[in-house]
Short mmCIF file of C-alpha atoms in Angstrom, two decimals:
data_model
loop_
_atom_site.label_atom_id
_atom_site.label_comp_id
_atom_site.label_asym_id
_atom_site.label_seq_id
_atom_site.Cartn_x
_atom_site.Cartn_y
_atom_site.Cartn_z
CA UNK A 1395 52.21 -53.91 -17.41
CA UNK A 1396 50.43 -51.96 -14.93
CA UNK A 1397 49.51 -53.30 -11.66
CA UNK A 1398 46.85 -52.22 -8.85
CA UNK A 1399 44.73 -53.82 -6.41
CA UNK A 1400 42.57 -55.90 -8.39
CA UNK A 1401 45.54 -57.81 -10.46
CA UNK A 1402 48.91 -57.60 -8.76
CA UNK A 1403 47.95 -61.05 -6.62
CA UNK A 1404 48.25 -62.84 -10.21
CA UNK A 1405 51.95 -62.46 -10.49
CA UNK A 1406 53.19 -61.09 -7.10
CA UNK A 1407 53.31 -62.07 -3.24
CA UNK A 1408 53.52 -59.04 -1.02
CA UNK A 1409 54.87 -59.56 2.37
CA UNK A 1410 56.40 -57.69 5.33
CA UNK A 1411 58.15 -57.61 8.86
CA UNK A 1412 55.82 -55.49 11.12
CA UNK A 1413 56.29 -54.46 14.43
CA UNK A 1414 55.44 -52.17 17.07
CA UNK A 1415 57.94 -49.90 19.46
CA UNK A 1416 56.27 -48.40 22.85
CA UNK A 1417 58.16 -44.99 23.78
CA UNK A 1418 56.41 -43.83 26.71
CA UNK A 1419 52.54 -44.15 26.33
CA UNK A 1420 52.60 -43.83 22.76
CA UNK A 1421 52.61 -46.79 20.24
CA UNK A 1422 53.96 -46.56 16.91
CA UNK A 1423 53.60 -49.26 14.43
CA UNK A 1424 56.43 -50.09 11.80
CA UNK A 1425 57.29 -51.97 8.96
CA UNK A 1426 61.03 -53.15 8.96
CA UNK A 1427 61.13 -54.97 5.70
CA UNK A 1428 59.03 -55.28 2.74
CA UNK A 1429 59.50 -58.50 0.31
CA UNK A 1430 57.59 -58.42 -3.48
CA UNK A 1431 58.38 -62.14 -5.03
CA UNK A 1432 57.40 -63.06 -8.64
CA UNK A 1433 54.70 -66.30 -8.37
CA UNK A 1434 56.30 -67.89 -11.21
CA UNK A 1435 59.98 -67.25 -11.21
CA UNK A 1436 62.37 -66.85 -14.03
CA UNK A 1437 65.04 -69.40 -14.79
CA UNK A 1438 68.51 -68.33 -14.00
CA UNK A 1439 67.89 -65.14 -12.01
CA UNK A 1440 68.92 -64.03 -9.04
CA UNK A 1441 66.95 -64.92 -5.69
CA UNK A 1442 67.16 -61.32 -4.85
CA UNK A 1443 67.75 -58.48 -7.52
CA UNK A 1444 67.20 -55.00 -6.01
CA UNK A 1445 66.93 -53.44 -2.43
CA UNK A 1446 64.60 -50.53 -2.89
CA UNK A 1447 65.71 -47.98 -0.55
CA UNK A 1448 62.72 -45.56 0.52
CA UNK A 1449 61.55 -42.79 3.04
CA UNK A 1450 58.97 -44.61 5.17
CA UNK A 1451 56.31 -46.66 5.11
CA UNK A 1452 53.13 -45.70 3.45
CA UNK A 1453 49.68 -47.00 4.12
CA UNK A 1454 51.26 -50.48 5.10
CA UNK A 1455 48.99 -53.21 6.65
CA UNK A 1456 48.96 -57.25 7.19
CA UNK A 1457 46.52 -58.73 4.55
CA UNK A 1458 44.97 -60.66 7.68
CA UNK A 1459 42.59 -58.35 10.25
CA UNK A 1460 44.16 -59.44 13.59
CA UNK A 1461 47.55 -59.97 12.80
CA UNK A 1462 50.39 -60.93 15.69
CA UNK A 1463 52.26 -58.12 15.90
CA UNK A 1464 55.20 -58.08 18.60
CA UNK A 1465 55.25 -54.85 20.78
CA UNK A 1466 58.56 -53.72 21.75
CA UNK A 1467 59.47 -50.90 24.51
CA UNK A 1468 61.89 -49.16 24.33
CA UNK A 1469 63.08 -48.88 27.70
CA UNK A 1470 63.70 -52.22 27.37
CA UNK A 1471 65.95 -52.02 24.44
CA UNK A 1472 68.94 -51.36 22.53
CA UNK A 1473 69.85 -51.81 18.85
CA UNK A 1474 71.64 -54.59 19.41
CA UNK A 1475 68.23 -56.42 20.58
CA UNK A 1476 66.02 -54.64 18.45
CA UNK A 1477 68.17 -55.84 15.60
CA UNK A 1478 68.83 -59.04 16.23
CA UNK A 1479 64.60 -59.49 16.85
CA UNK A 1480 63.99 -58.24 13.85
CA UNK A 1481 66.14 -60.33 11.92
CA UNK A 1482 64.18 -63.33 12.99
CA UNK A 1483 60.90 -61.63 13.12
CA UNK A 1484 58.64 -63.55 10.42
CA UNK A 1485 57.07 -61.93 7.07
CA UNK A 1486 53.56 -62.21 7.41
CA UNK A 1487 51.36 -61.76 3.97
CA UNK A 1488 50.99 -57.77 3.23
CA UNK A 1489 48.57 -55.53 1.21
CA UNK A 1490 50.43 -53.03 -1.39
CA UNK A 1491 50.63 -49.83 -1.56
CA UNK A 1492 50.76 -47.58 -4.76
CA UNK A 1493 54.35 -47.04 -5.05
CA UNK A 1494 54.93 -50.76 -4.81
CA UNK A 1495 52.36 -51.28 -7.86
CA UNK A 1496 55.10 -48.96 -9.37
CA UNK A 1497 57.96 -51.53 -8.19
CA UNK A 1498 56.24 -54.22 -9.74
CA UNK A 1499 55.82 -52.32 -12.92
CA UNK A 1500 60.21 -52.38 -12.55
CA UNK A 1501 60.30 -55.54 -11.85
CA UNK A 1502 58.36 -56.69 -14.68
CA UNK A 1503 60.66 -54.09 -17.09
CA UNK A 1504 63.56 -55.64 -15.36
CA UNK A 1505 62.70 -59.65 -15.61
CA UNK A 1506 63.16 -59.91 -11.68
CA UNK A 1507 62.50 -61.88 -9.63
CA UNK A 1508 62.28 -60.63 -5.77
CA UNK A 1509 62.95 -57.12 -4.50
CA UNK A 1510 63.59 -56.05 -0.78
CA UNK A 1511 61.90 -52.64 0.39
CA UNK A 1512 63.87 -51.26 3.37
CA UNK A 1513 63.25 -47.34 4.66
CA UNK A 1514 65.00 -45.04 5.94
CA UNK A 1515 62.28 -44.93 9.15
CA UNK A 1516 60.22 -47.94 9.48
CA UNK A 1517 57.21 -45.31 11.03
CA UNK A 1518 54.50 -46.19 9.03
CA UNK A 1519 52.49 -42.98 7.99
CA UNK A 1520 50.93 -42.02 4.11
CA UNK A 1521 51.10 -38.85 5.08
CA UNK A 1522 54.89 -37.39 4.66
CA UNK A 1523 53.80 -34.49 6.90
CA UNK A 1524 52.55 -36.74 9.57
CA UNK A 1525 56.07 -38.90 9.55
CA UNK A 1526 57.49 -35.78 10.15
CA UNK A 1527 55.79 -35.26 13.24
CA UNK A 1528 56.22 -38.80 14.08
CA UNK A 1529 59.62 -38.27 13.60
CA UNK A 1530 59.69 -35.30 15.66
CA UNK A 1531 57.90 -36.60 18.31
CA UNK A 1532 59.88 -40.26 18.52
CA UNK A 1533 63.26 -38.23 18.83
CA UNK A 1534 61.59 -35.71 21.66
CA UNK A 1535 60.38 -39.06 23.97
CA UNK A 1536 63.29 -41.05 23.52
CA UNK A 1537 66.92 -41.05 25.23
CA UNK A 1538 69.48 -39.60 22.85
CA UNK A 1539 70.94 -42.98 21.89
CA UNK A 1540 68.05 -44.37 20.58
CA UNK A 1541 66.45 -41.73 18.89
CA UNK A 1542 66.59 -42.85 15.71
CA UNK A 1543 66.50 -46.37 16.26
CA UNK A 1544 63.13 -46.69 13.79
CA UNK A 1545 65.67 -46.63 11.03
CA UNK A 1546 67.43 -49.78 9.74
CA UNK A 1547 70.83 -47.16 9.36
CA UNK A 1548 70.35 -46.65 13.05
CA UNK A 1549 70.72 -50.21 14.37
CA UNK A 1550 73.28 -53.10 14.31
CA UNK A 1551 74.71 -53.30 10.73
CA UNK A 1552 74.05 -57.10 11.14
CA UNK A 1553 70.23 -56.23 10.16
CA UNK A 1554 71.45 -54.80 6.79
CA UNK A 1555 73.95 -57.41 6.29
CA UNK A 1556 70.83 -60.35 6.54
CA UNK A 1557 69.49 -58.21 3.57
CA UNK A 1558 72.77 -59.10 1.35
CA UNK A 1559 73.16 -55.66 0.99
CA UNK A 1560 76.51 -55.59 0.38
CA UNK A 1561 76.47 -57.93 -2.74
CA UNK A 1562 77.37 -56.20 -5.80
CA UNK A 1563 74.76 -58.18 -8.13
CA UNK A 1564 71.84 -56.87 -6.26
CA UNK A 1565 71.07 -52.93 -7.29
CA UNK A 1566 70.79 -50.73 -4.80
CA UNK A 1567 67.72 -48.34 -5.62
CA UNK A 1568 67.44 -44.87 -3.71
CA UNK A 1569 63.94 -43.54 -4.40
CA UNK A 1570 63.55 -42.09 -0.48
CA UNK A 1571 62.73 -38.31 -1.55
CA UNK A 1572 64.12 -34.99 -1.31
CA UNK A 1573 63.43 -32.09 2.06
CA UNK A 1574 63.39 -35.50 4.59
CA UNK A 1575 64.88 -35.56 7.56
CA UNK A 1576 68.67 -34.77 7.44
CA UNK A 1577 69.73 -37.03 10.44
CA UNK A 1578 67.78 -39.94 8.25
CA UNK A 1579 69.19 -39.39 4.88
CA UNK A 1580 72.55 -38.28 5.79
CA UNK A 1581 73.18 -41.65 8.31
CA UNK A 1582 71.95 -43.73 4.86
CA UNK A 1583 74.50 -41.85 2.94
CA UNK A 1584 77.34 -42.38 4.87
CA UNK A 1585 76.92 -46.11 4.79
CA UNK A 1586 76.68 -46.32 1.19
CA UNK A 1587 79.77 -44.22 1.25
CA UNK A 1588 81.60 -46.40 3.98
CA UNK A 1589 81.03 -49.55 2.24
CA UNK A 1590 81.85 -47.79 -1.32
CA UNK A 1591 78.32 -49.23 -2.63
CA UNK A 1592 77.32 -47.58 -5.64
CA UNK A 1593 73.69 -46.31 -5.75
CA UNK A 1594 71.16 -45.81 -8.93
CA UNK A 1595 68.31 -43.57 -8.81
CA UNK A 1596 67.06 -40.01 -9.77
CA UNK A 1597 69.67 -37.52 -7.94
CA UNK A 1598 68.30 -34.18 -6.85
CA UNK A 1599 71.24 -32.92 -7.57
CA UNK A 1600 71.88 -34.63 -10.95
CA UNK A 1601 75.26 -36.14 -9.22
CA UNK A 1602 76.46 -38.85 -11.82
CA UNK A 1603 79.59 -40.24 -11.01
CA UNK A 1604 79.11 -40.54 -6.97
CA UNK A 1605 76.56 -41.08 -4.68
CA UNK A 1606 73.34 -37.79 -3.62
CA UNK A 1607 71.74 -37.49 -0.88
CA UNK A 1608 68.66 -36.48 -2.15
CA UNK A 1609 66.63 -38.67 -4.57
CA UNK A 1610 63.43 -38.19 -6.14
CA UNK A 1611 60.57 -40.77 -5.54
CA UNK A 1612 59.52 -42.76 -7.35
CA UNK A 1613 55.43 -41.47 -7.18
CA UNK A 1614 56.29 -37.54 -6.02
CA UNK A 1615 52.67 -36.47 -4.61
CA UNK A 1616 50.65 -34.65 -7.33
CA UNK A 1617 53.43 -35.05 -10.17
CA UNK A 1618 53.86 -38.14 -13.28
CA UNK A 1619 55.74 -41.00 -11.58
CA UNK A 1620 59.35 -41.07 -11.74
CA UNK A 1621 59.06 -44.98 -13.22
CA UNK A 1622 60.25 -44.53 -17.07
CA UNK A 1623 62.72 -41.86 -16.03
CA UNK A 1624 64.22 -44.82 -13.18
CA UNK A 1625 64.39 -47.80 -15.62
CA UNK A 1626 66.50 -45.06 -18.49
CA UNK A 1627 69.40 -45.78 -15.47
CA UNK A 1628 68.99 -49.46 -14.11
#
């Protein structure tokens, strides 16, 4: 089935962890986890099936208009804080994006039940040339230790553990893109590495026996989604 704005709410619940970090006089607002959850589950399935591993978050917003969102600054943290905040930080009701009308479409393929969206930045920004200055501009205001802490891979591991991330019945899906930032992608490879956890999705480099560091996503701007090609592997 295909989903989009005007039918997804019939067999999904969309929600998300969204925060905002204050580095100097600039604000930017982030998304640290994104939850999809089947309305009507299916009998003897997992409570979570897949961790969807992707770049950054899109055109992400709270469903309601004046949302509580906690603001963070980050001269007043470390990622030992940040983590453990986020960790306890609520999911608040979310509005999809295209690419998770595509996860859906998975999950339906797939019988599941719930997926977790995590990023490898939690900047939210459609526009992948805008992350990239957003990127750029994070790293150039902040202290050298905390640089990166918008990504997940970044902070306490404790943050990714609370994920069940390292249970081998839940899939690990890498859809985050190819060109991103190396300091993102390689820091997400090396954990995957570390803790020997296998990942599926559409290698750049057509690797097929170990783990890329490039892999395609799953709606690659001006080019047929990558869906049918993910599910021939999952």
């Amino acid at each position: 089935m295909t989903y989009s704005k005007s039918n997804y709410s019939n067999t999904f619940t969309v929600s998300g962890k969204f925060y905002d970090l204050q580095v100097s006089s600039t604000t930017f607002h982030c998304r640290s986890l994104l939850k999809i959850s089947r309305i009507n589950k299916i009998k003897n399935n997992n409570d979570i099936n897949a961790i969807f591993i992707m770049m950054n978050p899109g055109s992400a917003v709270p469903t309601s208009a004046n949302p509580i969102i906690p603001i963070y600054n980050l001269s007043q943290l470390n990622v030992q804080l940040l983590s453990s905040n986020l960790i306890n930080l609520p999911l608040i009701p979310a509005i999809p994006d295209n690419v998770q009308y595509s996860v859906m479409e998975i999950m339906d393929n797939k019988h599941w039940n719930t997926v977790y969206i995590i990023n490898l930045s939690d900047l939210i920004n459609s526009s992948s040339d805008k992350f990239q200055s957003d990127h750029i501009s994070f790293k150039n205001n902040a202290n050298s230790t905390l640089e990166n802490i918008h990504s997940i891979f970044h902070r306490d591991i404790s943050e990714l553990l609370s994920l069940s991330i390292l249970n081998e019945e839940i899939y690990k899906i890498a859809c985050w893109g190819v060109d991103q930032p190396k300091d993102l992608t390689l820091k997400a490879f090396l954990f995957f590495y570390d803790k020997q956890i296998n990942l599926k999705g559409l290698s750049k480099n057509n690797i097929k026996f170990a783990n890329d560091i490039d892999y395609y996503y799953l709606n690659p701007k001006g080019k047929p989604s990558k869906v049918s090609e993910l599910l021939q592997i999952i």
